[in-house]
GROMACS .gro file of C-alpha atoms in nm:
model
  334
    1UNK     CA    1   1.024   4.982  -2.451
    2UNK     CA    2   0.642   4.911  -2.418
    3UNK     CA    3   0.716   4.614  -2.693
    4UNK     CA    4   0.987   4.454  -2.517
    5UNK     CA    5   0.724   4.386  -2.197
    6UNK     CA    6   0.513   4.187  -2.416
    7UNK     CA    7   0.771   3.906  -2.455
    8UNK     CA    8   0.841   3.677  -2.182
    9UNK     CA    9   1.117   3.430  -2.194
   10UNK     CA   10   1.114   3.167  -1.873
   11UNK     CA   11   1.182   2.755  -1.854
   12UNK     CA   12   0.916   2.520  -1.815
   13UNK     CA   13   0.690   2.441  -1.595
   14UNK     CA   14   0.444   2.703  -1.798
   15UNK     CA   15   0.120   2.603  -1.603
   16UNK     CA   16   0.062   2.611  -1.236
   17UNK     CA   17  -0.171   2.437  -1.064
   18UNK     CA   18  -0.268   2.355  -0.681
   19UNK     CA   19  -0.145   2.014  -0.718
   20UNK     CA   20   0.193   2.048  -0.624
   21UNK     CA   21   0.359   1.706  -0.482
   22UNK     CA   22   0.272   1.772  -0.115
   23UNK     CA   23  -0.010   1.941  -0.194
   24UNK     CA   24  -0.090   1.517  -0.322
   25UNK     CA   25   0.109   1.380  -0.073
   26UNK     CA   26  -0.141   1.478   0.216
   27UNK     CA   27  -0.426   1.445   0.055
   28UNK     CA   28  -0.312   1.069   0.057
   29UNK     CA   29  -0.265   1.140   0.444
   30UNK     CA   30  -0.591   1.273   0.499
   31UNK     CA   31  -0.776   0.968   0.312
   32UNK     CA   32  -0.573   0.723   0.583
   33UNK     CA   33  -0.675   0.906   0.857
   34UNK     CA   34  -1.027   0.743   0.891
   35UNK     CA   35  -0.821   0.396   0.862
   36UNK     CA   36  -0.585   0.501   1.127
   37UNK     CA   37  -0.899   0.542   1.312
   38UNK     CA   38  -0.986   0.153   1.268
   39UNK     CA   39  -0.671   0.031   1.302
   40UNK     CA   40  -0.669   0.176   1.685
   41UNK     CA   41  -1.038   0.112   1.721
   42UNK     CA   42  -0.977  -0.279   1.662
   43UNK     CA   43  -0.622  -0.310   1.797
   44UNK     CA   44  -0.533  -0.038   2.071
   45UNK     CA   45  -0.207   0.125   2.151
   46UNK     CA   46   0.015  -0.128   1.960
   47UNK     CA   47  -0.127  -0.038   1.637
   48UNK     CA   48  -0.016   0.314   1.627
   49UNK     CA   49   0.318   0.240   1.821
   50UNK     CA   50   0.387   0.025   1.546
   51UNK     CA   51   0.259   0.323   1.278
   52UNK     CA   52   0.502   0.570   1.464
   53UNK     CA   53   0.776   0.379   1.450
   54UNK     CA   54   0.751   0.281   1.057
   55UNK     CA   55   0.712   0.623   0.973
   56UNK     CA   56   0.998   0.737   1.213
   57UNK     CA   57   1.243   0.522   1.022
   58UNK     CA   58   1.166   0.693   0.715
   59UNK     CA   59   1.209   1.022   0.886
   60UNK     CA   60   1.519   0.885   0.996
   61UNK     CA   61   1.692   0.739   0.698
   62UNK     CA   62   1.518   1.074   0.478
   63UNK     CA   63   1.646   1.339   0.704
   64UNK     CA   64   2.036   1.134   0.734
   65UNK     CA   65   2.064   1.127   0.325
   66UNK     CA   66   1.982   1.524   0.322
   67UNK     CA   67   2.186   1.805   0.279
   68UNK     CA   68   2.082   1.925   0.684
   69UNK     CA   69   1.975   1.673   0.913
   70UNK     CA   70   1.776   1.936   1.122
   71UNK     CA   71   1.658   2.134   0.881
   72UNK     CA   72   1.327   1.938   0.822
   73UNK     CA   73   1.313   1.969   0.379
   74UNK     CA   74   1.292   1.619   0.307
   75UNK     CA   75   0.979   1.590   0.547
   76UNK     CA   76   0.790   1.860   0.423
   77UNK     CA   77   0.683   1.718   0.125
   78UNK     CA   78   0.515   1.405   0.258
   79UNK     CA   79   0.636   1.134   0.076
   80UNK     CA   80   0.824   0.962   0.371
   81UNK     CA   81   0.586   1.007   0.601
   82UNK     CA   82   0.330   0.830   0.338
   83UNK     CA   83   0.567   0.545   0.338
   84UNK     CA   84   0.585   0.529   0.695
   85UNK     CA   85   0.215   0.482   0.725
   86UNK     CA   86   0.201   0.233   0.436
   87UNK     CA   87   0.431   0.028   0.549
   88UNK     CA   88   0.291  -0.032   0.949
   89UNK     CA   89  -0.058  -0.011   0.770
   90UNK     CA   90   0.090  -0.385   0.628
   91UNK     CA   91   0.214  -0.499   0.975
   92UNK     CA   92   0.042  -0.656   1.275
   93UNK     CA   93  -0.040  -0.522   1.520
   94UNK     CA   94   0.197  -0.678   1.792
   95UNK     CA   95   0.549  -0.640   1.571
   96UNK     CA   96   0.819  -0.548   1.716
   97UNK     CA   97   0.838  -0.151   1.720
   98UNK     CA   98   1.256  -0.160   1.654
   99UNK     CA   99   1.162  -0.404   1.363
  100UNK     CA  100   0.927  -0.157   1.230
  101UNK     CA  101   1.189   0.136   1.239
  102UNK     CA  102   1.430  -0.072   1.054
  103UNK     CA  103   1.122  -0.161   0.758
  104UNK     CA  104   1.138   0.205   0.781
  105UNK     CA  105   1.524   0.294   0.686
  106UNK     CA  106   1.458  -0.011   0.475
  107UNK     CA  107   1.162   0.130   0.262
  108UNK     CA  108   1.287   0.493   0.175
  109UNK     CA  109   1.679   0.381   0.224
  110UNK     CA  110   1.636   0.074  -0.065
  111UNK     CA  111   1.277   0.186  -0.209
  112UNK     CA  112   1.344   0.553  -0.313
  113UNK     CA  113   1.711   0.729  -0.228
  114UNK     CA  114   1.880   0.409  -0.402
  115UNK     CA  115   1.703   0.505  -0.696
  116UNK     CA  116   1.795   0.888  -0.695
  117UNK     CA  117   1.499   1.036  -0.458
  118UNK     CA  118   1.139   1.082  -0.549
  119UNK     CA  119   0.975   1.010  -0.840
  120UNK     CA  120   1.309   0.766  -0.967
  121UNK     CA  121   1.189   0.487  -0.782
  122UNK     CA  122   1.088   0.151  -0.975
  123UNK     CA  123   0.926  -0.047  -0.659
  124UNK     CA  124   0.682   0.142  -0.418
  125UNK     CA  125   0.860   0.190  -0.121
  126UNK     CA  126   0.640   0.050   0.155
  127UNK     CA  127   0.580  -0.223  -0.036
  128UNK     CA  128   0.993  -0.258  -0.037
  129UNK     CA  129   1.033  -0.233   0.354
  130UNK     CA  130   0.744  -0.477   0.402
  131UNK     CA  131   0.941  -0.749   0.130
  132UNK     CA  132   1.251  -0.674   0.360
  133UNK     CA  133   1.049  -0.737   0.680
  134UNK     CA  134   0.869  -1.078   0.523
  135UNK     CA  135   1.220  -1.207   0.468
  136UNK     CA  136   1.453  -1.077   0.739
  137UNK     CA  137   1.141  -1.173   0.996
  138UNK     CA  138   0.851  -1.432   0.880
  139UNK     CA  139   0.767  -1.523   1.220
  140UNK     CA  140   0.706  -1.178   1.375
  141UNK     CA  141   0.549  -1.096   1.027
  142UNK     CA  142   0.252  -1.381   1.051
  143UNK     CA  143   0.216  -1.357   1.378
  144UNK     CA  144  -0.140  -1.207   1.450
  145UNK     CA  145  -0.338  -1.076   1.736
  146UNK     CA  146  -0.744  -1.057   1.695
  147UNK     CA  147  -0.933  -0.745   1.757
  148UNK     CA  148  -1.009  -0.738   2.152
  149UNK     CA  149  -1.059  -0.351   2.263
  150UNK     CA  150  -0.758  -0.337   2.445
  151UNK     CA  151  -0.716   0.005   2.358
  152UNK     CA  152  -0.455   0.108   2.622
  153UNK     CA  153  -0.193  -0.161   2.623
  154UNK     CA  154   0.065  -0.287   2.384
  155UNK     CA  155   0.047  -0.634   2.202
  156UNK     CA  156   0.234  -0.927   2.125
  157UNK     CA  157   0.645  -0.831   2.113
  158UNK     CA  158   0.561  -0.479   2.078
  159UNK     CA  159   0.792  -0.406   2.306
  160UNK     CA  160   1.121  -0.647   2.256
  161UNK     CA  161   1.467  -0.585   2.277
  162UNK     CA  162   1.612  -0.514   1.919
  163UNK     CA  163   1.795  -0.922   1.806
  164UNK     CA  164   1.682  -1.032   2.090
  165UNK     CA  165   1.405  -1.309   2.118
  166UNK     CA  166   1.158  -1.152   2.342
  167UNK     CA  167   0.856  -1.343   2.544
  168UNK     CA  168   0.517  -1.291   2.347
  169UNK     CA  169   0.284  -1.135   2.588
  170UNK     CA  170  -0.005  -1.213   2.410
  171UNK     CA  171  -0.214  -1.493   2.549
  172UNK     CA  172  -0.443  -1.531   2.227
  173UNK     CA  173  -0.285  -1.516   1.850
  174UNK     CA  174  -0.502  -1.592   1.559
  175UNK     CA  175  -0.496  -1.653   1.166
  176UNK     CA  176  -0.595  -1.418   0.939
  177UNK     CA  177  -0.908  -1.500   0.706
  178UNK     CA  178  -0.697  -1.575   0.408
  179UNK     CA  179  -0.493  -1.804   0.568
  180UNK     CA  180  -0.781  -2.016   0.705
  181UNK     CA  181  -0.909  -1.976   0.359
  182UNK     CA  182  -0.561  -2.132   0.243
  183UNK     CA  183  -0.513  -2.412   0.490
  184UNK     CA  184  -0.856  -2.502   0.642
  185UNK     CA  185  -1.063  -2.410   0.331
  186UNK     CA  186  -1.266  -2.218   0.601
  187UNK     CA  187  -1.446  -1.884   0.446
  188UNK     CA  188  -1.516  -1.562   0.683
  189UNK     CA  189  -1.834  -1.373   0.600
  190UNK     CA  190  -1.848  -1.085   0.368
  191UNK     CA  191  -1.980  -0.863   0.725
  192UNK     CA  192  -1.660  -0.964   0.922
  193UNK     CA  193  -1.433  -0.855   0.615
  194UNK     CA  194  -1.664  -0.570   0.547
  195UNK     CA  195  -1.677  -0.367   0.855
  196UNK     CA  196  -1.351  -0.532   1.033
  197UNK     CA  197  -1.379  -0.743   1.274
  198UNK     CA  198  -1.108  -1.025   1.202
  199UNK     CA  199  -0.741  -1.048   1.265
  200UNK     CA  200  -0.480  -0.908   1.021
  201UNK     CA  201  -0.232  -0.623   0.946
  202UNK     CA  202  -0.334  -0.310   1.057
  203UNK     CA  203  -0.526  -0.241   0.739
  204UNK     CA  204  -0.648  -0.525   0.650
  205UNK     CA  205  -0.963  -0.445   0.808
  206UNK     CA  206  -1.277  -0.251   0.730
  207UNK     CA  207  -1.301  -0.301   0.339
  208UNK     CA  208  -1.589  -0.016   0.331
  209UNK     CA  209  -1.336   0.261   0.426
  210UNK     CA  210  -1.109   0.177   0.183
  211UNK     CA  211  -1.410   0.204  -0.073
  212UNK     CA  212  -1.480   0.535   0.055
  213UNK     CA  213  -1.117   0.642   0.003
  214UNK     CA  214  -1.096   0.527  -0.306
  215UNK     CA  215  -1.381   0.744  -0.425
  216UNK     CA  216  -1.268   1.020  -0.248
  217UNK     CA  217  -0.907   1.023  -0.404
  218UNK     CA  218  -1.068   0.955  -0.753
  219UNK     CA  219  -1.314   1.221  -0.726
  220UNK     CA  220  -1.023   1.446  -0.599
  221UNK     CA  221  -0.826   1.309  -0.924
  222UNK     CA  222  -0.542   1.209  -0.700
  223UNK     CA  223  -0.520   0.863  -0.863
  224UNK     CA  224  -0.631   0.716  -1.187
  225UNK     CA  225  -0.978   0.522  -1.164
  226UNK     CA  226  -0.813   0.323  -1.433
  227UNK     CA  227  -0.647   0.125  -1.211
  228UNK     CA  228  -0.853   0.008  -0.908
  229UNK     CA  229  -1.119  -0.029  -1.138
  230UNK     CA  230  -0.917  -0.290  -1.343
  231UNK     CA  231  -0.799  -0.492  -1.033
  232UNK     CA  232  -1.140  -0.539  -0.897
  233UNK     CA  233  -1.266  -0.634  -1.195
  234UNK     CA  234  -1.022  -0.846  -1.292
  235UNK     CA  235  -0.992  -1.003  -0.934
  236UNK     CA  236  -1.370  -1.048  -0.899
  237UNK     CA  237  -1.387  -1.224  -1.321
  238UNK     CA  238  -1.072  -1.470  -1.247
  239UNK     CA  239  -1.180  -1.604  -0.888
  240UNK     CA  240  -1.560  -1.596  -0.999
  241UNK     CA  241  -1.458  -1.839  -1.233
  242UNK     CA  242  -1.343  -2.045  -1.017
  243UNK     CA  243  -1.583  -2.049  -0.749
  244UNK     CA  244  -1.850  -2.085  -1.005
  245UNK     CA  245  -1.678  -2.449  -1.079
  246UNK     CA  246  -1.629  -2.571  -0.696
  247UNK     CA  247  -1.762  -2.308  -0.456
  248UNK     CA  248  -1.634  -2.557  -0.193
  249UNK     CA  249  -1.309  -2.577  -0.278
  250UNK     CA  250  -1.256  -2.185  -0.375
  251UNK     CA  251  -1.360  -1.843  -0.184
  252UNK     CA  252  -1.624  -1.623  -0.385
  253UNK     CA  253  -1.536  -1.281  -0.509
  254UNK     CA  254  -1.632  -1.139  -0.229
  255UNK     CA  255  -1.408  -1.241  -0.011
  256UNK     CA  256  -1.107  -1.229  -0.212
  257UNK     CA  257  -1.175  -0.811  -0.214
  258UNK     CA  258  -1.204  -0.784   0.117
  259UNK     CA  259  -0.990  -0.992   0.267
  260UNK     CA  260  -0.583  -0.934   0.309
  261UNK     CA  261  -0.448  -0.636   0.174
  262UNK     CA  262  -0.627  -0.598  -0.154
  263UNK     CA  263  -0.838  -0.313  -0.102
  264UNK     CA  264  -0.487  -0.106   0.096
  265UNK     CA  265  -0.255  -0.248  -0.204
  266UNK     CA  266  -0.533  -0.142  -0.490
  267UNK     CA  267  -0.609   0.176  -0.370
  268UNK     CA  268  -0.295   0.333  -0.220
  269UNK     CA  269  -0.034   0.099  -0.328
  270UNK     CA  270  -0.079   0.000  -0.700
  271UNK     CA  271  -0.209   0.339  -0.804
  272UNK     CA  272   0.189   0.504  -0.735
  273UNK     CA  273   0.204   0.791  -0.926
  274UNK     CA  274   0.584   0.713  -0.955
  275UNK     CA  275   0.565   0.327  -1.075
  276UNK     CA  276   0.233   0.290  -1.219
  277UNK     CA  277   0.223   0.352  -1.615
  278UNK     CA  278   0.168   0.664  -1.735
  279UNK     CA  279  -0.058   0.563  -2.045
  280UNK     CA  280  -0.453   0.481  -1.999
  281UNK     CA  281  -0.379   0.137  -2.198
  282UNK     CA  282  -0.072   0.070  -1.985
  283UNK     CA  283  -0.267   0.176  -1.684
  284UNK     CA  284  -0.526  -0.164  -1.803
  285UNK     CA  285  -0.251  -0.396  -1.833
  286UNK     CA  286  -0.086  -0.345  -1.557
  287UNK     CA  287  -0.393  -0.303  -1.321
  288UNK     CA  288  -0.493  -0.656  -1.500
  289UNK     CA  289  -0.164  -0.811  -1.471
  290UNK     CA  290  -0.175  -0.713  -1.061
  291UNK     CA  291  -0.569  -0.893  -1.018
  292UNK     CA  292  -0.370  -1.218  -1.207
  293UNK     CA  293  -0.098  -1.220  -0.993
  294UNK     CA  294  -0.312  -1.183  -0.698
  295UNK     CA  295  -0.560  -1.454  -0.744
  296UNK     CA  296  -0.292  -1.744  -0.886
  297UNK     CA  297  -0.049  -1.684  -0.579
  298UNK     CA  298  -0.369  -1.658  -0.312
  299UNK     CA  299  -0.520  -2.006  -0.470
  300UNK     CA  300  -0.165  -2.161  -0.573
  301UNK     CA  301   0.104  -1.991  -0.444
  302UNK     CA  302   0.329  -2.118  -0.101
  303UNK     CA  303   0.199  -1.810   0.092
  304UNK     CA  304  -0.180  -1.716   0.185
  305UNK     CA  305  -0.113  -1.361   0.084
  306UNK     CA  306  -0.050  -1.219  -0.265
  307UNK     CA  307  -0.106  -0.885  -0.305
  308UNK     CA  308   0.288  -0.732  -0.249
  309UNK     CA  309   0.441  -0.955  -0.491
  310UNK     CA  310   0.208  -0.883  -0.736
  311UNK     CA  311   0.232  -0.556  -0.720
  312UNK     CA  312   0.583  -0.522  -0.695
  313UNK     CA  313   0.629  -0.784  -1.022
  314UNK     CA  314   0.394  -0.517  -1.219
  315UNK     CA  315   0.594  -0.245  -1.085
  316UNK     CA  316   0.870  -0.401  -1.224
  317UNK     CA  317   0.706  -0.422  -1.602
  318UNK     CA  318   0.613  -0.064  -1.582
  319UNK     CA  319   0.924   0.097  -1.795
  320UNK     CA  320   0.818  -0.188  -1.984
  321UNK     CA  321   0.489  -0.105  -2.044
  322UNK     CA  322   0.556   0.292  -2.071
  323UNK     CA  323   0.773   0.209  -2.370
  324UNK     CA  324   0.570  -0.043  -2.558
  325UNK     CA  325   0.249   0.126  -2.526
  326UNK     CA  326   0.291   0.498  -2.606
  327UNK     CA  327   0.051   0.762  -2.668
  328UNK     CA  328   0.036   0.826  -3.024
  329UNK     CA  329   0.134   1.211  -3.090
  330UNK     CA  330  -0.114   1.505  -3.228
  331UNK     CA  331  -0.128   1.481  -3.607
  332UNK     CA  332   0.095   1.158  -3.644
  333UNK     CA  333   0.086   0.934  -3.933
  334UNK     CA  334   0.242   0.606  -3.950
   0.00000   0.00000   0.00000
């Protein structure tokens, strides 16, 4: 009887750890929460209306597709709400809230359920919704508000009427740095970009706390280093080469980190568990296929902006990658 004890018989997994997927899931949360923090700092009220509402449409759409619509399960483990935040972290900060609930349904309705549910995804979700929302609405999309301390009021068409035109309430608009970059050939300075104070999507501001939650989801091992390492790098060679040939004519390294969405699509966007490459060598190419992509469609592409179709074209090369470039078993010989 006493032997019988000693054997255990059980399906995998065999190891447990802390790092279950929620357990990940809002640690993610917990490294936005500091760029929440700047997004209502520079642009009020409107920014997290427009936050709430993204993230409500995921809520939405997740809690429709599941087995009990009240029962909450689908929440719990994060995912959607990290798409929700994603997504209205890449919108400005006047869009229209009921346009922001439908990038919502869009992201985890197309970017995720579509594909079977978590972890069977190909695209990243947000990134998904916010192609949706750059076709469906390119005006209400490009339309930006500067930073003004209104911290109490709504912006722009906030507010609207769902397929309805509404009046924009805001007085002033402005263009983001990269697209003066792209059709004035007129440079913002690295302090601006660095500590936030242009106009943009809700996180394209404050490059430094994006640094700092990079590190801190690196040093937490809650995405490879492997990959934002590789995009910088690769970002900073390919556009210092070119600004080293005609630093009149193109921006300096510098600014092409910190300005747009880099530093949100390198840290949090590119660096998907789900539909980034699960090999370190993969991890490389990919990572340097995303800083190419970026800098050709930034200084030749139609569009100021480069960052989601880059990293949705890589995303798309990832079963690619994961078959081509394997991890070569214990003990094998060719």
């Amino acid at each position: 009887m006493s032997e019988e004890k000693k054997l255990t018989v059980s399906t995998s997994p065999f190891l447990h750890d802390k790092a279950t997927t929620p357990w990940i899931m809002y640690q993610v949360v917990f490294s936005l929460i500091p760029i929440i923090g700047a997004a209502y700092y520079f642009f009020g009220l409107g920014a997290m209306a427009v936050l709430f509402f993204s993230v409500a449409g995921c809520f939405f759409i997740e809690q429709l597709f599941s087995k009990s619509f009240f029962s909450g399960d689908k929440i719990k483990d994060g995912s959607a709400l990290i798409t929700g935040l994603l997504l209205g972290l890449t919108l400005p900060p006047g869009f229209p809230l009921w346009m922001a609930f439908l990038g919502g349904i869009v992201a985890i309705g197309m970017g995720k359920l579509i594909w079977g549910g978590l972890g069977m995804n190909v695209f990243n979700p947000a990134l998904v919704g916010r192609a949706f929302l750059q076709a469906a609405f390119p005006t209400a999309i490009t339309t930006w508000s500067p930073p003004d301390g209104r911290y109490f009021s709504f912006r722009g068409t906030n507010i609207g009427y769902p397929f309805f035109q509404a009046d924009n309430v805001d007085g002033i608009t402005t263009a983001t740095p990269l697209s003066k970059m792209k059709f004035d050939h007129v440079f913002a300075n690295w302090q601006d970009l660095f500590f936030g104070n242009t106009g943009g999507s809700l996180g394209e501001t404050c490059g430094i706390l994006f640094l700092l939650a990079g590190i801190y989801l690196i040093a937490r091992k809650i995405i490879h280093w492997r990959i934002p390492v590789a995009i910088i790098l690769t970002v900073v060679i390919f556009s210092g080469i070119f600004w080293l040939i005609d630093p009149a004519k193109y921006p300096s390294p510098v600014f092409m980190l910190f300005s747009g969405g880099l530093m949100l699509g390198t840290i949090f966007m590119a660096t998907d568990l789900v539909t980034s490459p699960i090999t370190p060598k993969g991890a490389w190419i990919y990572a340097i296929g995303i800083g190419i992509f970026i800098v050709l469609i930034r200084l030749w592409g139609g569009l100021p902006e480069g960052v989601m179709y880059a990293i949705l074209l890589m995303n798309a090369a990832t079963p690619l990658l994961n078959i081509l470039v394997k991890v070569k078993p214990f003990g094998y010989k060719k």
